[in-house]
Short mmCIF file of C-alpha atoms in Angstrom, two decimals:
data_model
loop_
_atom_site.label_atom_id
_atom_site.label_comp_id
_atom_site.label_asym_id
_atom_site.label_seq_id
_atom_site.Cartn_x
_atom_site.Cartn_y
_atom_site.Cartn_z
CA UNK A 1 51.62 7.41 14.08
CA UNK A 2 51.66 4.69 11.37
CA UNK A 3 51.95 5.84 7.75
CA UNK A 4 48.79 5.94 5.62
CA UNK A 5 48.64 3.29 2.93
CA UNK A 6 47.46 4.15 -0.58
CA UNK A 7 44.10 2.49 0.12
CA UNK A 8 43.66 4.57 3.31
CA UNK A 9 44.40 7.77 1.44
CA UNK A 10 41.97 7.04 -1.36
CA UNK A 11 39.21 6.30 1.14
CA UNK A 12 39.96 9.57 2.94
CA UNK A 13 40.04 11.65 -0.23
CA UNK A 14 36.82 10.03 -1.43
CA UNK A 15 35.07 11.22 1.73
CA UNK A 16 36.29 14.85 1.41
CA UNK A 17 33.43 17.12 0.27
CA UNK A 18 35.85 19.44 -1.57
CA UNK A 19 37.62 18.86 -4.89
CA UNK A 20 40.39 16.29 -4.29
CA UNK A 21 43.08 14.42 -6.27
CA UNK A 22 45.65 11.71 -5.74
CA UNK A 23 48.88 11.95 -7.79
CA UNK A 24 51.52 9.23 -8.10
CA UNK A 25 55.31 9.72 -8.11
CA UNK A 26 55.29 10.02 -11.92
CA UNK A 27 52.95 13.02 -11.74
CA UNK A 28 49.87 11.19 -13.10
CA UNK A 29 46.44 11.54 -11.51
CA UNK A 30 45.27 8.18 -10.13
CA UNK A 31 42.14 9.45 -8.38
CA UNK A 32 39.86 12.48 -8.83
CA UNK A 33 36.45 12.98 -7.24
CA UNK A 34 33.46 14.51 -9.03
CA UNK A 35 34.06 17.97 -7.57
CA UNK A 36 37.61 18.01 -8.99
CA UNK A 37 36.36 16.99 -12.44
CA UNK A 38 33.71 19.73 -12.37
CA UNK A 39 36.24 22.35 -11.26
CA UNK A 40 38.57 21.34 -14.12
CA UNK A 41 35.70 21.41 -16.61
CA UNK A 42 36.08 17.73 -17.46
CA UNK A 43 32.90 15.77 -18.13
CA UNK A 44 34.17 12.27 -17.40
CA UNK A 45 37.39 11.66 -15.43
CA UNK A 46 40.87 13.03 -14.77
CA UNK A 47 42.46 9.63 -14.05
CA UNK A 48 45.72 9.04 -16.02
CA UNK A 49 45.91 12.77 -16.86
CA UNK A 50 49.30 14.42 -16.09
CA UNK A 51 48.65 16.69 -13.14
CA UNK A 52 50.79 19.43 -14.81
CA UNK A 53 47.98 19.96 -17.32
CA UNK A 54 45.74 20.93 -14.44
CA UNK A 55 48.35 22.67 -12.24
CA UNK A 56 51.14 24.10 -14.46
CA UNK A 57 53.34 24.89 -11.40
CA UNK A 58 53.11 21.34 -10.06
CA UNK A 59 56.85 20.66 -10.44
CA UNK A 60 57.57 23.65 -8.18
CA UNK A 61 54.83 23.02 -5.65
CA UNK A 62 55.32 19.29 -5.13
CA UNK A 63 59.02 19.40 -4.17
CA UNK A 64 58.57 20.43 -0.55
CA UNK A 65 59.89 17.91 1.93
CA UNK A 66 57.15 18.40 4.54
CA UNK A 67 54.55 15.67 4.81
CA UNK A 68 51.67 18.22 4.62
CA UNK A 69 51.61 21.85 3.54
CA UNK A 70 49.54 24.42 1.55
CA UNK A 71 50.26 26.54 -1.50
CA UNK A 72 48.32 29.06 -3.56
CA UNK A 73 48.47 28.76 -7.32
CA UNK A 74 46.41 28.79 -10.52
CA UNK A 75 44.29 25.87 -11.75
CA UNK A 76 43.97 25.57 -15.53
CA UNK A 77 40.49 24.47 -16.71
CA UNK A 78 39.88 22.31 -19.74
CA UNK A 79 38.27 25.28 -21.55
CA UNK A 80 41.39 27.43 -21.08
CA UNK A 81 40.07 29.44 -18.14
CA UNK A 82 41.92 29.75 -14.85
CA UNK A 83 40.84 29.67 -11.21
CA UNK A 84 42.86 30.93 -8.23
CA UNK A 85 43.06 28.02 -5.79
CA UNK A 86 44.70 26.87 -2.58
CA UNK A 87 46.21 23.36 -2.67
CA UNK A 88 46.57 21.30 0.51
CA UNK A 89 49.26 18.61 0.03
CA UNK A 90 49.57 15.36 2.01
CA UNK A 91 52.30 12.80 1.27
CA UNK A 92 51.66 9.15 2.03
CA UNK A 93 52.80 5.66 1.18
CA UNK A 94 56.16 3.91 1.13
CA UNK A 95 58.93 5.28 -1.04
CA UNK A 96 58.31 2.83 -3.87
CA UNK A 97 54.62 3.83 -4.03
CA UNK A 98 54.80 7.40 -2.74
CA UNK A 99 51.76 9.50 -3.65
CA UNK A 100 50.50 12.98 -2.97
CA UNK A 101 46.94 13.70 -1.96
CA UNK A 102 45.64 17.15 -2.89
CA UNK A 103 42.55 19.02 -1.66
CA UNK A 104 41.64 22.01 -3.84
CA UNK A 105 39.78 25.10 -2.58
CA UNK A 106 38.66 28.10 -4.61
CA UNK A 107 40.12 31.41 -3.45
CA UNK A 108 37.62 34.24 -3.43
CA UNK A 109 38.61 37.86 -3.06
CA UNK A 110 38.19 38.85 0.62
CA UNK A 111 36.88 42.23 -0.45
CA UNK A 112 34.17 40.51 -2.43
CA UNK A 113 33.26 38.46 0.67
CA UNK A 114 33.07 41.59 2.81
CA UNK A 115 30.95 43.31 0.18
CA UNK A 116 28.62 40.33 0.13
CA UNK A 117 28.38 40.36 3.92
CA UNK A 118 27.49 44.07 3.99
CA UNK A 119 24.93 43.59 1.24
CA UNK A 120 23.32 40.70 3.13
CA UNK A 121 23.11 42.82 6.28
CA UNK A 122 21.48 45.64 4.32
CA UNK A 123 18.99 43.26 2.76
CA UNK A 124 18.26 41.73 6.15
CA UNK A 125 17.53 45.17 7.64
CA UNK A 126 15.19 45.97 4.77
CA UNK A 127 13.47 42.61 5.17
CA UNK A 128 12.91 43.25 8.88
CA UNK A 129 11.40 46.64 8.14
CA UNK A 130 9.17 45.19 5.44
CA UNK A 131 8.11 42.34 7.75
CA UNK A 132 7.11 44.83 10.45
CA UNK A 133 5.15 46.87 7.93
CA UNK A 134 3.44 43.71 6.68
CA UNK A 135 2.57 42.72 10.25
CA UNK A 136 0.94 46.12 10.84
CA UNK A 137 -1.02 45.86 7.58
CA UNK A 138 -2.19 42.35 8.49
CA UNK A 139 -3.25 43.54 11.93
CA UNK A 140 -5.28 46.35 10.37
CA UNK A 141 -6.98 43.90 7.99
CA UNK A 142 -7.80 41.46 10.79
CA UNK A 143 -9.36 44.20 12.88
CA UNK A 144 -11.64 45.09 9.94
CA UNK A 145 -13.01 41.55 9.64
CA UNK A 146 -16.62 41.03 10.83
CA UNK A 147 -15.61 37.69 12.40
CA UNK A 148 -13.29 36.85 15.27
CA UNK A 149 -9.88 35.99 13.81
CA UNK A 150 -6.40 34.99 14.97
CA UNK A 151 -3.06 34.16 13.33
CA UNK A 152 -0.51 31.51 14.45
CA UNK A 153 3.09 30.84 13.45
CA UNK A 154 4.49 27.45 12.41
CA UNK A 155 4.96 26.49 16.10
CA UNK A 156 1.25 27.18 16.83
CA UNK A 157 2.06 30.34 18.80
CA UNK A 158 -0.16 33.40 18.63
CA UNK A 159 1.01 36.17 16.29
CA UNK A 160 -2.05 38.40 15.87
CA UNK A 161 -5.73 38.48 16.88
CA UNK A 162 -8.50 41.05 16.54
CA UNK A 163 -10.69 42.66 19.18
CA UNK A 164 -13.65 40.45 18.26
CA UNK A 165 -11.58 37.38 19.10
CA UNK A 166 -10.60 38.76 22.51
CA UNK A 167 -14.21 39.77 23.20
CA UNK A 168 -15.46 36.30 22.28
CA UNK A 169 -13.11 34.68 24.84
CA UNK A 170 -12.91 37.15 27.78
CA UNK A 171 -11.38 34.50 30.07
CA UNK A 172 -8.18 34.48 27.96
CA UNK A 173 -8.11 38.10 26.72
CA UNK A 174 -5.63 39.23 29.41
CA UNK A 175 -3.32 36.32 28.62
CA UNK A 176 -3.11 36.81 24.86
CA UNK A 177 0.35 37.94 23.76
CA UNK A 178 2.57 37.23 20.76
CA UNK A 179 4.46 33.99 21.29
CA UNK A 180 2.08 32.24 23.70
CA UNK A 181 1.17 28.75 22.48
CA UNK A 182 -2.31 27.64 21.45
CA UNK A 183 -2.15 24.77 23.97
CA UNK A 184 -1.34 27.17 26.81
CA UNK A 185 -4.33 29.33 25.93
CA UNK A 186 -6.62 26.29 25.82
CA UNK A 187 -5.42 25.20 29.26
CA UNK A 188 -5.83 28.74 30.67
CA UNK A 189 -9.39 28.82 29.32
CA UNK A 190 -10.23 25.48 30.94
CA UNK A 191 -8.73 26.41 34.31
CA UNK A 192 -10.61 29.74 34.41
CA UNK A 193 -13.96 27.97 34.76
CA UNK A 194 -15.49 30.80 32.71
CA UNK A 195 -15.01 29.50 29.17
CA UNK A 196 -18.08 29.99 26.97
CA UNK A 197 -17.87 26.47 25.51
CA UNK A 198 -19.50 23.29 26.84
CA UNK A 199 -16.79 20.76 27.72
CA UNK A 200 -17.38 17.40 29.42
CA UNK A 201 -13.90 15.81 29.08
CA UNK A 202 -11.18 18.54 29.28
CA UNK A 203 -8.20 16.37 28.34
CA UNK A 204 -9.93 14.81 25.33
CA UNK A 205 -11.24 18.22 24.32
CA UNK A 206 -7.72 19.73 24.26
CA UNK A 207 -6.24 16.86 22.26
CA UNK A 208 -9.07 16.92 19.73
CA UNK A 209 -8.76 20.69 19.31
CA UNK A 210 -5.01 20.44 18.75
CA UNK A 211 -5.46 17.56 16.30
CA UNK A 212 -7.99 19.50 14.24
CA UNK A 213 -5.87 22.64 14.47
CA UNK A 214 -2.93 20.75 12.92
CA UNK A 215 -4.91 19.75 9.81
CA UNK A 216 -4.37 21.65 6.52
CA UNK A 217 -8.05 22.64 6.65
CA UNK A 218 -10.26 22.15 9.69
CA UNK A 219 -13.90 23.14 10.08
CA UNK A 220 -16.07 22.25 13.03
CA UNK A 221 -18.98 23.69 14.94
CA UNK A 222 -19.20 24.44 18.63
CA UNK A 223 -22.12 25.13 20.95
CA UNK A 224 -21.61 27.79 23.64
CA UNK A 225 -23.09 27.83 27.13
CA UNK A 226 -25.57 30.55 26.19
CA UNK A 227 -26.99 28.47 23.32
CA UNK A 228 -25.15 30.25 20.52
CA UNK A 229 -23.22 28.29 17.87
CA UNK A 230 -19.79 29.07 16.44
CA UNK A 231 -18.11 27.65 13.37
CA UNK A 232 -14.33 27.19 13.66
CA UNK A 233 -12.55 27.54 10.32
CA UNK A 234 -8.79 26.93 10.65
CA UNK A 235 -6.46 26.76 7.65
CA UNK A 236 -2.74 26.17 7.43
CA UNK A 237 -0.66 28.73 5.51
CA UNK A 238 2.18 27.81 3.12
CA UNK A 239 4.82 28.77 5.74
CA UNK A 240 3.37 26.28 8.24
CA UNK A 241 1.39 28.82 10.27
CA UNK A 242 -2.38 28.98 10.58
CA UNK A 243 -5.29 31.42 10.37
CA UNK A 244 -8.38 30.82 12.48
CA UNK A 245 -11.87 32.28 12.04
CA UNK A 246 -14.78 32.09 14.47
CA UNK A 247 -18.19 32.65 12.82
CA UNK A 248 -21.55 32.94 14.60
CA UNK A 249 -23.94 30.46 12.92
CA UNK A 250 -26.70 30.45 15.52
CA UNK A 251 -29.50 31.37 13.09
CA UNK A 252 -28.34 28.80 10.58
CA UNK A 253 -28.25 26.08 13.25
CA UNK A 254 -31.82 26.82 14.31
CA UNK A 255 -33.05 26.39 10.74
CA UNK A 256 -30.97 23.28 10.36
CA UNK A 257 -32.42 21.75 13.51
CA UNK A 258 -35.95 21.89 12.10
CA UNK A 259 -34.72 20.41 8.85
CA UNK A 260 -32.75 17.68 10.61
CA UNK A 261 -35.74 16.38 12.55
CA UNK A 262 -37.37 15.52 9.24
CA UNK A 263 -34.07 14.58 7.60
CA UNK A 264 -32.82 12.08 10.20
CA UNK A 265 -36.14 10.29 10.62
CA UNK A 266 -36.66 9.75 6.89
CA UNK A 267 -36.51 6.02 6.02
CA UNK A 268 -34.97 6.85 2.63
CA UNK A 269 -31.17 7.35 2.57
CA UNK A 270 -30.48 11.08 2.23
CA UNK A 271 -27.44 13.34 2.15
CA UNK A 272 -26.69 17.02 1.67
CA UNK A 273 -23.65 18.14 -0.29
CA UNK A 274 -22.03 21.39 -1.40
CA UNK A 275 -23.19 22.07 -4.96
CA UNK A 276 -19.72 23.15 -6.15
CA UNK A 277 -17.34 20.75 -4.37
CA UNK A 278 -19.85 17.90 -3.86
CA UNK A 279 -18.45 17.49 -0.33
CA UNK A 280 -20.98 15.78 1.94
CA UNK A 281 -22.09 18.06 4.76
CA UNK A 282 -24.91 15.95 6.25
CA UNK A 283 -26.24 12.37 6.10
CA UNK A 284 -29.24 10.72 7.73
CA UNK A 285 -29.35 7.43 9.61
CA UNK A 286 -30.70 5.54 6.61
CA UNK A 287 -27.70 6.61 4.48
CA UNK A 288 -25.24 5.51 7.18
CA UNK A 289 -26.98 2.12 7.31
CA UNK A 290 -26.96 1.78 3.51
CA UNK A 291 -23.29 2.61 2.93
CA UNK A 292 -21.84 1.09 6.11
CA UNK A 293 -19.52 4.02 6.92
CA UNK A 294 -19.62 5.92 10.21
CA UNK A 295 -21.35 9.28 10.28
CA UNK A 296 -18.09 11.23 10.70
CA UNK A 297 -16.42 9.19 7.97
CA UNK A 298 -19.27 9.97 5.60
CA UNK A 299 -18.73 13.69 6.20
CA UNK A 300 -15.15 13.35 4.92
CA UNK A 301 -16.32 12.11 1.52
CA UNK A 302 -17.86 13.47 -1.66
CA UNK A 303 -21.04 12.04 -3.10
CA UNK A 304 -19.04 10.71 -6.06
CA UNK A 305 -16.77 8.61 -3.81
CA UNK A 306 -19.36 5.81 -3.67
CA UNK A 307 -19.48 5.44 -7.44
CA UNK A 308 -17.44 3.33 -9.81
CA UNK A 309 -14.56 5.36 -11.35
CA UNK A 310 -16.12 5.40 -14.83
CA UNK A 311 -19.31 6.90 -13.38
CA UNK A 312 -18.01 9.37 -10.79
CA UNK A 313 -16.93 12.03 -13.31
CA UNK A 314 -20.22 11.76 -15.19
CA UNK A 315 -22.20 12.11 -11.95
CA UNK A 316 -20.10 15.14 -10.92
CA UNK A 317 -20.81 16.87 -14.24
CA UNK A 318 -24.52 16.08 -13.92
CA UNK A 319 -24.84 17.42 -10.37
CA UNK A 320 -22.77 20.57 -10.95
CA UNK A 321 -24.75 21.36 -14.09
CA UNK A 322 -28.18 21.26 -12.43
CA UNK A 323 -30.22 24.44 -12.63
CA UNK A 324 -33.43 22.87 -11.31
CA UNK A 325 -34.58 19.91 -9.23
CA UNK A 326 -33.82 16.56 -10.84
CA UNK A 327 -36.03 13.49 -10.96
CA UNK A 328 -34.23 10.15 -11.03
CA UNK A 329 -33.97 8.50 -14.41
CA UNK A 330 -30.45 7.05 -14.42
CA UNK A 331 -29.50 3.90 -12.53
CA UNK A 332 -26.08 4.41 -10.92
CA UNK A 333 -23.65 1.79 -9.61
CA UNK A 334 -22.30 2.29 -6.09
CA UNK A 335 -20.22 0.42 -3.52
CA UNK A 336 -20.69 0.21 0.24
CA UNK A 337 -17.94 0.09 2.87
CA UNK A 338 -17.91 -3.72 2.65
CA UNK A 339 -17.40 -3.60 -1.12
CA UNK A 340 -20.95 -4.72 -1.90
CA UNK A 341 -22.26 -3.26 -5.15
CA UNK A 342 -25.73 -1.86 -5.42
CA UNK A 343 -27.80 0.09 -7.92
CA UNK A 344 -29.52 3.35 -7.02
CA UNK A 345 -31.73 6.10 -8.37
CA UNK A 346 -30.85 9.60 -7.13
CA UNK A 347 -33.43 12.35 -6.65
CA UNK A 348 -31.96 15.85 -6.28
CA UNK A 349 -33.40 19.02 -4.77
CA UNK A 350 -31.52 22.33 -4.82
CA UNK A 351 -31.24 24.16 -1.46
CA UNK A 352 -30.28 27.82 -1.12
CA UNK A 353 -28.73 29.03 2.15
CA UNK A 354 -28.03 32.71 1.54
CA UNK A 355 -25.18 32.84 -0.94
CA UNK A 356 -24.40 29.13 -0.54
CA UNK A 357 -25.94 26.46 -2.76
CA UNK A 358 -26.40 22.89 -1.64
CA UNK A 359 -27.97 19.73 -3.01
CA UNK A 360 -30.31 17.39 -1.14
CA UNK A 361 -29.92 13.88 -2.52
CA UNK A 362 -32.45 11.13 -1.85
CA UNK A 363 -31.15 7.68 -2.76
CA UNK A 364 -33.46 4.86 -3.77
CA UNK A 365 -31.79 1.44 -3.66
CA UNK A 366 -33.17 -0.47 -6.65
CA UNK A 367 -30.68 -3.35 -6.51
CA UNK A 368 -33.39 -5.98 -6.01
CA UNK A 369 -35.33 -4.66 -8.98
CA UNK A 370 -32.22 -4.51 -11.19
CA UNK A 371 -31.22 -8.03 -10.18
CA UNK A 372 -34.74 -9.30 -10.86
CA UNK A 373 -34.76 -7.65 -14.29
CA UNK A 374 -31.27 -9.01 -15.05
CA UNK A 375 -32.36 -12.48 -13.95
CA UNK A 376 -35.47 -12.30 -16.10
CA UNK A 377 -33.35 -11.18 -19.06
CA UNK A 378 -30.89 -13.99 -18.39
CA UNK A 379 -33.68 -16.56 -18.25
CA UNK A 380 -35.09 -15.25 -21.52
CA UNK A 381 -31.78 -15.91 -23.23
CA UNK A 382 -30.37 -18.89 -21.31
CA UNK A 383 -31.32 -22.47 -20.60
CA UNK A 384 -32.63 -22.78 -17.05
CA UNK A 385 -31.08 -26.23 -16.47
CA UNK A 386 -27.52 -25.86 -17.84
CA UNK A 387 -27.14 -22.07 -17.79
CA UNK A 388 -26.02 -22.18 -21.44
CA UNK A 389 -27.41 -19.72 -24.02
CA UNK A 390 -30.72 -20.98 -25.39
CA UNK A 391 -31.95 -21.31 -28.96
CA UNK A 392 -33.03 -17.64 -29.11
CA UNK A 393 -29.63 -16.37 -27.91
CA UNK A 394 -27.77 -18.77 -30.25
CA UNK A 395 -29.80 -17.49 -33.23
CA UNK A 396 -29.07 -13.86 -32.28
CA UNK A 397 -25.33 -14.53 -31.89
CA UNK A 398 -25.29 -16.46 -35.17
CA UNK A 399 -26.84 -13.56 -37.10
CA UNK A 400 -24.34 -11.11 -35.62
CA UNK A 401 -21.41 -13.46 -36.37
CA UNK A 402 -22.56 -13.89 -39.96
CA UNK A 403 -22.69 -10.12 -40.49
CA UNK A 404 -19.09 -9.88 -39.21
CA UNK A 405 -17.97 -12.81 -41.36
CA UNK A 406 -19.45 -11.24 -44.52
CA UNK A 407 -17.83 -7.87 -43.74
CA UNK A 408 -14.40 -9.22 -42.79
CA UNK A 409 -14.23 -12.25 -45.08
CA UNK A 410 -14.04 -14.73 -42.18
CA UNK A 411 -15.02 -18.40 -42.01
CA UNK A 412 -17.70 -19.55 -39.62
CA UNK A 413 -18.55 -23.08 -38.43
CA UNK A 414 -21.75 -24.45 -36.84
CA UNK A 415 -21.86 -27.77 -34.98
CA UNK A 416 -25.28 -29.38 -34.46
CA UNK A 417 -24.96 -31.97 -31.64
CA UNK A 418 -27.41 -34.70 -30.62
CA UNK A 419 -26.69 -37.08 -27.73
CA UNK A 420 -26.77 -40.79 -28.53
CA UNK A 421 -28.38 -42.98 -25.90
CA UNK A 422 -29.85 -40.19 -23.77
CA UNK A 423 -33.45 -41.46 -23.80
CA UNK A 424 -32.51 -44.80 -22.12
CA UNK A 425 -30.84 -42.83 -19.33
CA UNK A 426 -34.13 -41.05 -18.60
CA UNK A 427 -36.13 -44.24 -18.93
CA UNK A 428 -33.78 -46.29 -16.74
CA UNK A 429 -32.54 -43.87 -14.11
CA UNK A 430 -35.21 -41.17 -14.14
CA UNK A 431 -35.38 -37.54 -15.26
CA UNK A 432 -33.34 -36.30 -12.27
CA UNK A 433 -30.38 -38.38 -13.46
CA UNK A 434 -30.99 -37.13 -16.99
CA UNK A 435 -30.85 -33.53 -15.81
CA UNK A 436 -27.55 -34.17 -14.00
CA UNK A 437 -26.17 -35.74 -17.17
CA UNK A 438 -27.18 -32.72 -19.28
CA UNK A 439 -25.42 -30.38 -16.84
CA UNK A 440 -22.24 -32.44 -17.04
CA UNK A 441 -22.47 -32.52 -20.85
CA UNK A 442 -22.66 -28.71 -20.87
CA UNK A 443 -19.54 -28.42 -18.69
CA UNK A 444 -17.57 -30.87 -20.83
CA UNK A 445 -18.51 -29.06 -24.04
CA UNK A 446 -17.37 -25.74 -22.59
CA UNK A 447 -14.04 -27.33 -21.64
CA UNK A 448 -13.09 -28.11 -25.25
CA UNK A 449 -13.84 -24.65 -26.65
CA UNK A 450 -11.60 -21.62 -26.85
CA UNK A 451 -12.42 -18.03 -25.90
CA UNK A 452 -14.92 -16.55 -28.31
CA UNK A 453 -16.62 -19.87 -29.15
CA UNK A 454 -20.25 -20.31 -28.14
CA UNK A 455 -22.01 -23.46 -26.98
CA UNK A 456 -25.81 -23.44 -26.52
CA UNK A 457 -28.53 -25.89 -25.58
CA UNK A 458 -31.22 -25.86 -28.27
CA UNK A 459 -33.59 -28.09 -26.27
CA UNK A 460 -33.86 -31.67 -25.03
CA UNK A 461 -30.57 -33.41 -25.76
CA UNK A 462 -29.63 -31.10 -28.65
CA UNK A 463 -26.72 -28.65 -28.42
CA UNK A 464 -25.03 -26.30 -30.88
CA UNK A 465 -21.57 -24.75 -31.16
CA UNK A 466 -20.70 -21.53 -33.02
CA UNK A 467 -17.06 -20.88 -33.97
CA UNK A 468 -15.05 -18.38 -35.98
CA UNK A 469 -13.09 -21.24 -37.52
CA UNK A 470 -12.16 -23.03 -40.72
CA UNK A 471 -13.55 -26.40 -41.73
CA UNK A 472 -10.32 -28.07 -40.61
CA UNK A 473 -10.51 -26.61 -37.12
CA UNK A 474 -14.23 -27.38 -36.94
CA UNK A 475 -13.40 -31.04 -37.56
CA UNK A 476 -10.83 -30.96 -34.76
CA UNK A 477 -13.38 -29.53 -32.31
CA UNK A 478 -15.93 -32.15 -33.39
CA UNK A 479 -13.44 -34.94 -32.65
CA UNK A 480 -12.69 -33.45 -29.22
CA UNK A 481 -16.41 -33.21 -28.44
CA UNK A 482 -16.90 -36.87 -29.41
CA UNK A 483 -13.92 -37.87 -27.29
CA UNK A 484 -14.88 -35.91 -24.16
CA UNK A 485 -18.54 -37.01 -24.25
CA UNK A 486 -17.57 -40.63 -24.90
CA UNK A 487 -16.07 -40.94 -21.43
CA UNK A 488 -18.37 -42.34 -18.68
CA UNK A 489 -20.41 -39.95 -16.54
CA UNK A 490 -20.54 -40.48 -12.78
CA UNK A 491 -24.17 -40.06 -11.69
CA UNK A 492 -25.61 -41.28 -8.38
CA UNK A 493 -22.73 -43.72 -7.83
CA UNK A 494 -23.19 -45.15 -11.32
CA UNK A 495 -21.03 -44.92 -14.43
CA UNK A 496 -23.27 -44.03 -17.36
CA UNK A 497 -22.05 -43.98 -20.94
CA UNK A 498 -23.44 -42.05 -23.90
CA UNK A 499 -22.05 -40.71 -27.15
CA UNK A 500 -22.75 -37.82 -29.51
CA UNK A 501 -23.38 -37.34 -33.22
CA UNK A 502 -22.44 -34.04 -34.83
CA UNK A 503 -23.38 -32.28 -38.05
CA UNK A 504 -21.17 -29.42 -39.29
CA UNK A 505 -21.98 -26.57 -41.67
CA UNK A 506 -19.43 -23.95 -42.70
CA UNK A 507 -19.80 -20.43 -44.06
CA UNK A 508 -19.17 -19.29 -46.75
CA UNK A 509 -19.18 -22.88 -48.20
CA UNK A 510 -22.81 -23.40 -47.09
CA UNK A 511 -23.78 -19.76 -47.54
CA UNK A 512 -24.38 -16.90 -45.11
CA UNK A 513 -28.08 -17.36 -44.43
CA UNK A 514 -28.64 -18.46 -40.80
CA UNK A 515 -31.61 -20.71 -41.66
CA UNK A 516 -29.74 -22.40 -44.49
CA UNK A 517 -26.68 -22.96 -42.30
CA UNK A 518 -28.73 -24.50 -39.49
CA UNK A 519 -30.58 -26.68 -42.00
CA UNK A 520 -27.29 -27.83 -43.55
CA UNK A 521 -25.87 -28.70 -40.13
CA UNK A 522 -29.09 -30.57 -39.23
CA UNK A 523 -28.90 -32.60 -42.43
CA UNK A 524 -25.25 -33.44 -41.73
CA UNK A 525 -26.28 -34.54 -38.21
CA UNK A 526 -28.75 -37.08 -39.57
CA UNK A 527 -26.06 -38.37 -41.90
CA UNK A 528 -23.76 -38.85 -38.88
CA UNK A 529 -26.46 -40.78 -36.98
CA UNK A 530 -27.15 -42.92 -40.03
CA UNK A 531 -23.42 -43.75 -40.18
CA UNK A 532 -23.47 -45.48 -36.81
CA UNK A 533 -23.47 -42.56 -34.35
CA UNK A 534 -20.52 -41.30 -32.23
CA UNK A 535 -19.17 -39.57 -35.32
CA UNK A 536 -19.52 -36.37 -37.32
CA UNK A 537 -20.32 -35.36 -40.85
CA UNK A 538 -19.82 -32.06 -42.66
CA UNK A 539 -22.40 -30.66 -45.02
CA UNK A 540 -21.19 -30.44 -48.60
CA UNK A 541 -21.89 -27.36 -50.70
CA UNK A 542 -24.57 -27.76 -53.35
CA UNK A 543 -23.17 -28.46 -56.83
#
């Protein structure tokens, strides 16, 4: 066999899961893995440390001529403590670079190991006895339950079942035994031809039952051949097993059927939810159509799942806090499966089913009304042609801005703009061309403003700009407005040119009264027009 090289040895020692070292001919450690450092009580590394500090008897142990051998000795920790260890030595490398690889193993007293083994056996015996006692107690509890019940292990094999369970499924009663799988019992039930359930597709039925059985929590209802209804309630346990309950809900289903006839046919979207968890337990056809989710998918949701995040918690608090029926007063925002937003009013009725408490929600989609109101509000505050804020909105924003400027000591600038040469455009090319021009003017004005600035159409060919800005910056914006509006406009395959005159008023220089500011800007505008147009003037403060 060829000799190991130093690189081979280091790779080998690095892969050893035990504490390992590599020592050169001078007795210095050139490699130490993490386990060796931890055993020696060293936080960083043992490299370059004389191995005799770690193994005081090194000079005696390392003199053997054999290529590999073992010795027992004492390892000295960095904190002064000692550990009995077994060292496995391997020599490698050529003479001029001879090294020794060392694997270190703790030595534990064999008597202590035997004592531990005996103690583990004793504990295991006690655990088996306790497990058997627990199994008997669980069996007693299951037999006392008023419902049919069964218990499965993590491999879905039967562990326990009560007499009610066996009586409910007589076709499998003789086959029930600890260790038989749930799938086997399902197949036995199908093959018997006497199962109480109605099954049209056996293979699909088995796969669906197993899929539901594997869920952390599974609840579904089942109609029997004799017309009775059972509710299956299966829940996974922390150890991977499962507990199944079978509950007769025939009376409840008969009441529900009468309710559903009215519920499903209602043209208003409706849903029923648990009052505590808000889990949806029923939806009508109108609700499925409104939200765009399938019926089964809807039953996996809560009523709050359709709401925007900032509203869902508030809705949950409102619904859980109801102590009486609730008439709709709040408009809520919801989303459908396609992501479409809509606005709804929610009417709530409280339903009592024995000890359970549920909520019947009737949803009125008022999106069209909300949009119409929003549009009407928008039109009241915006110019219909350009979409810019109108004179009323500009005045409101100006008053608010002035209050802020007075409070915070800010400067405020108003630009009063009037288009030069707009009337000839209307007279020559018609009002349709004039309207197109006004729209393009609005877009160009918006392009020269920064976030927070406001441009509005006051009427006709008059516009206004509101800025939180100094007089110097207001002048810069005025120049940019003159420049951008001085470029030709392409309208109906024609190049049409206009210009703009601008009057500027600045607060606090021209005061903080909105009427006085607008009047000052208007006066400055007329001065600009009198100066030859396509320019701007700033109102001077009164002496």
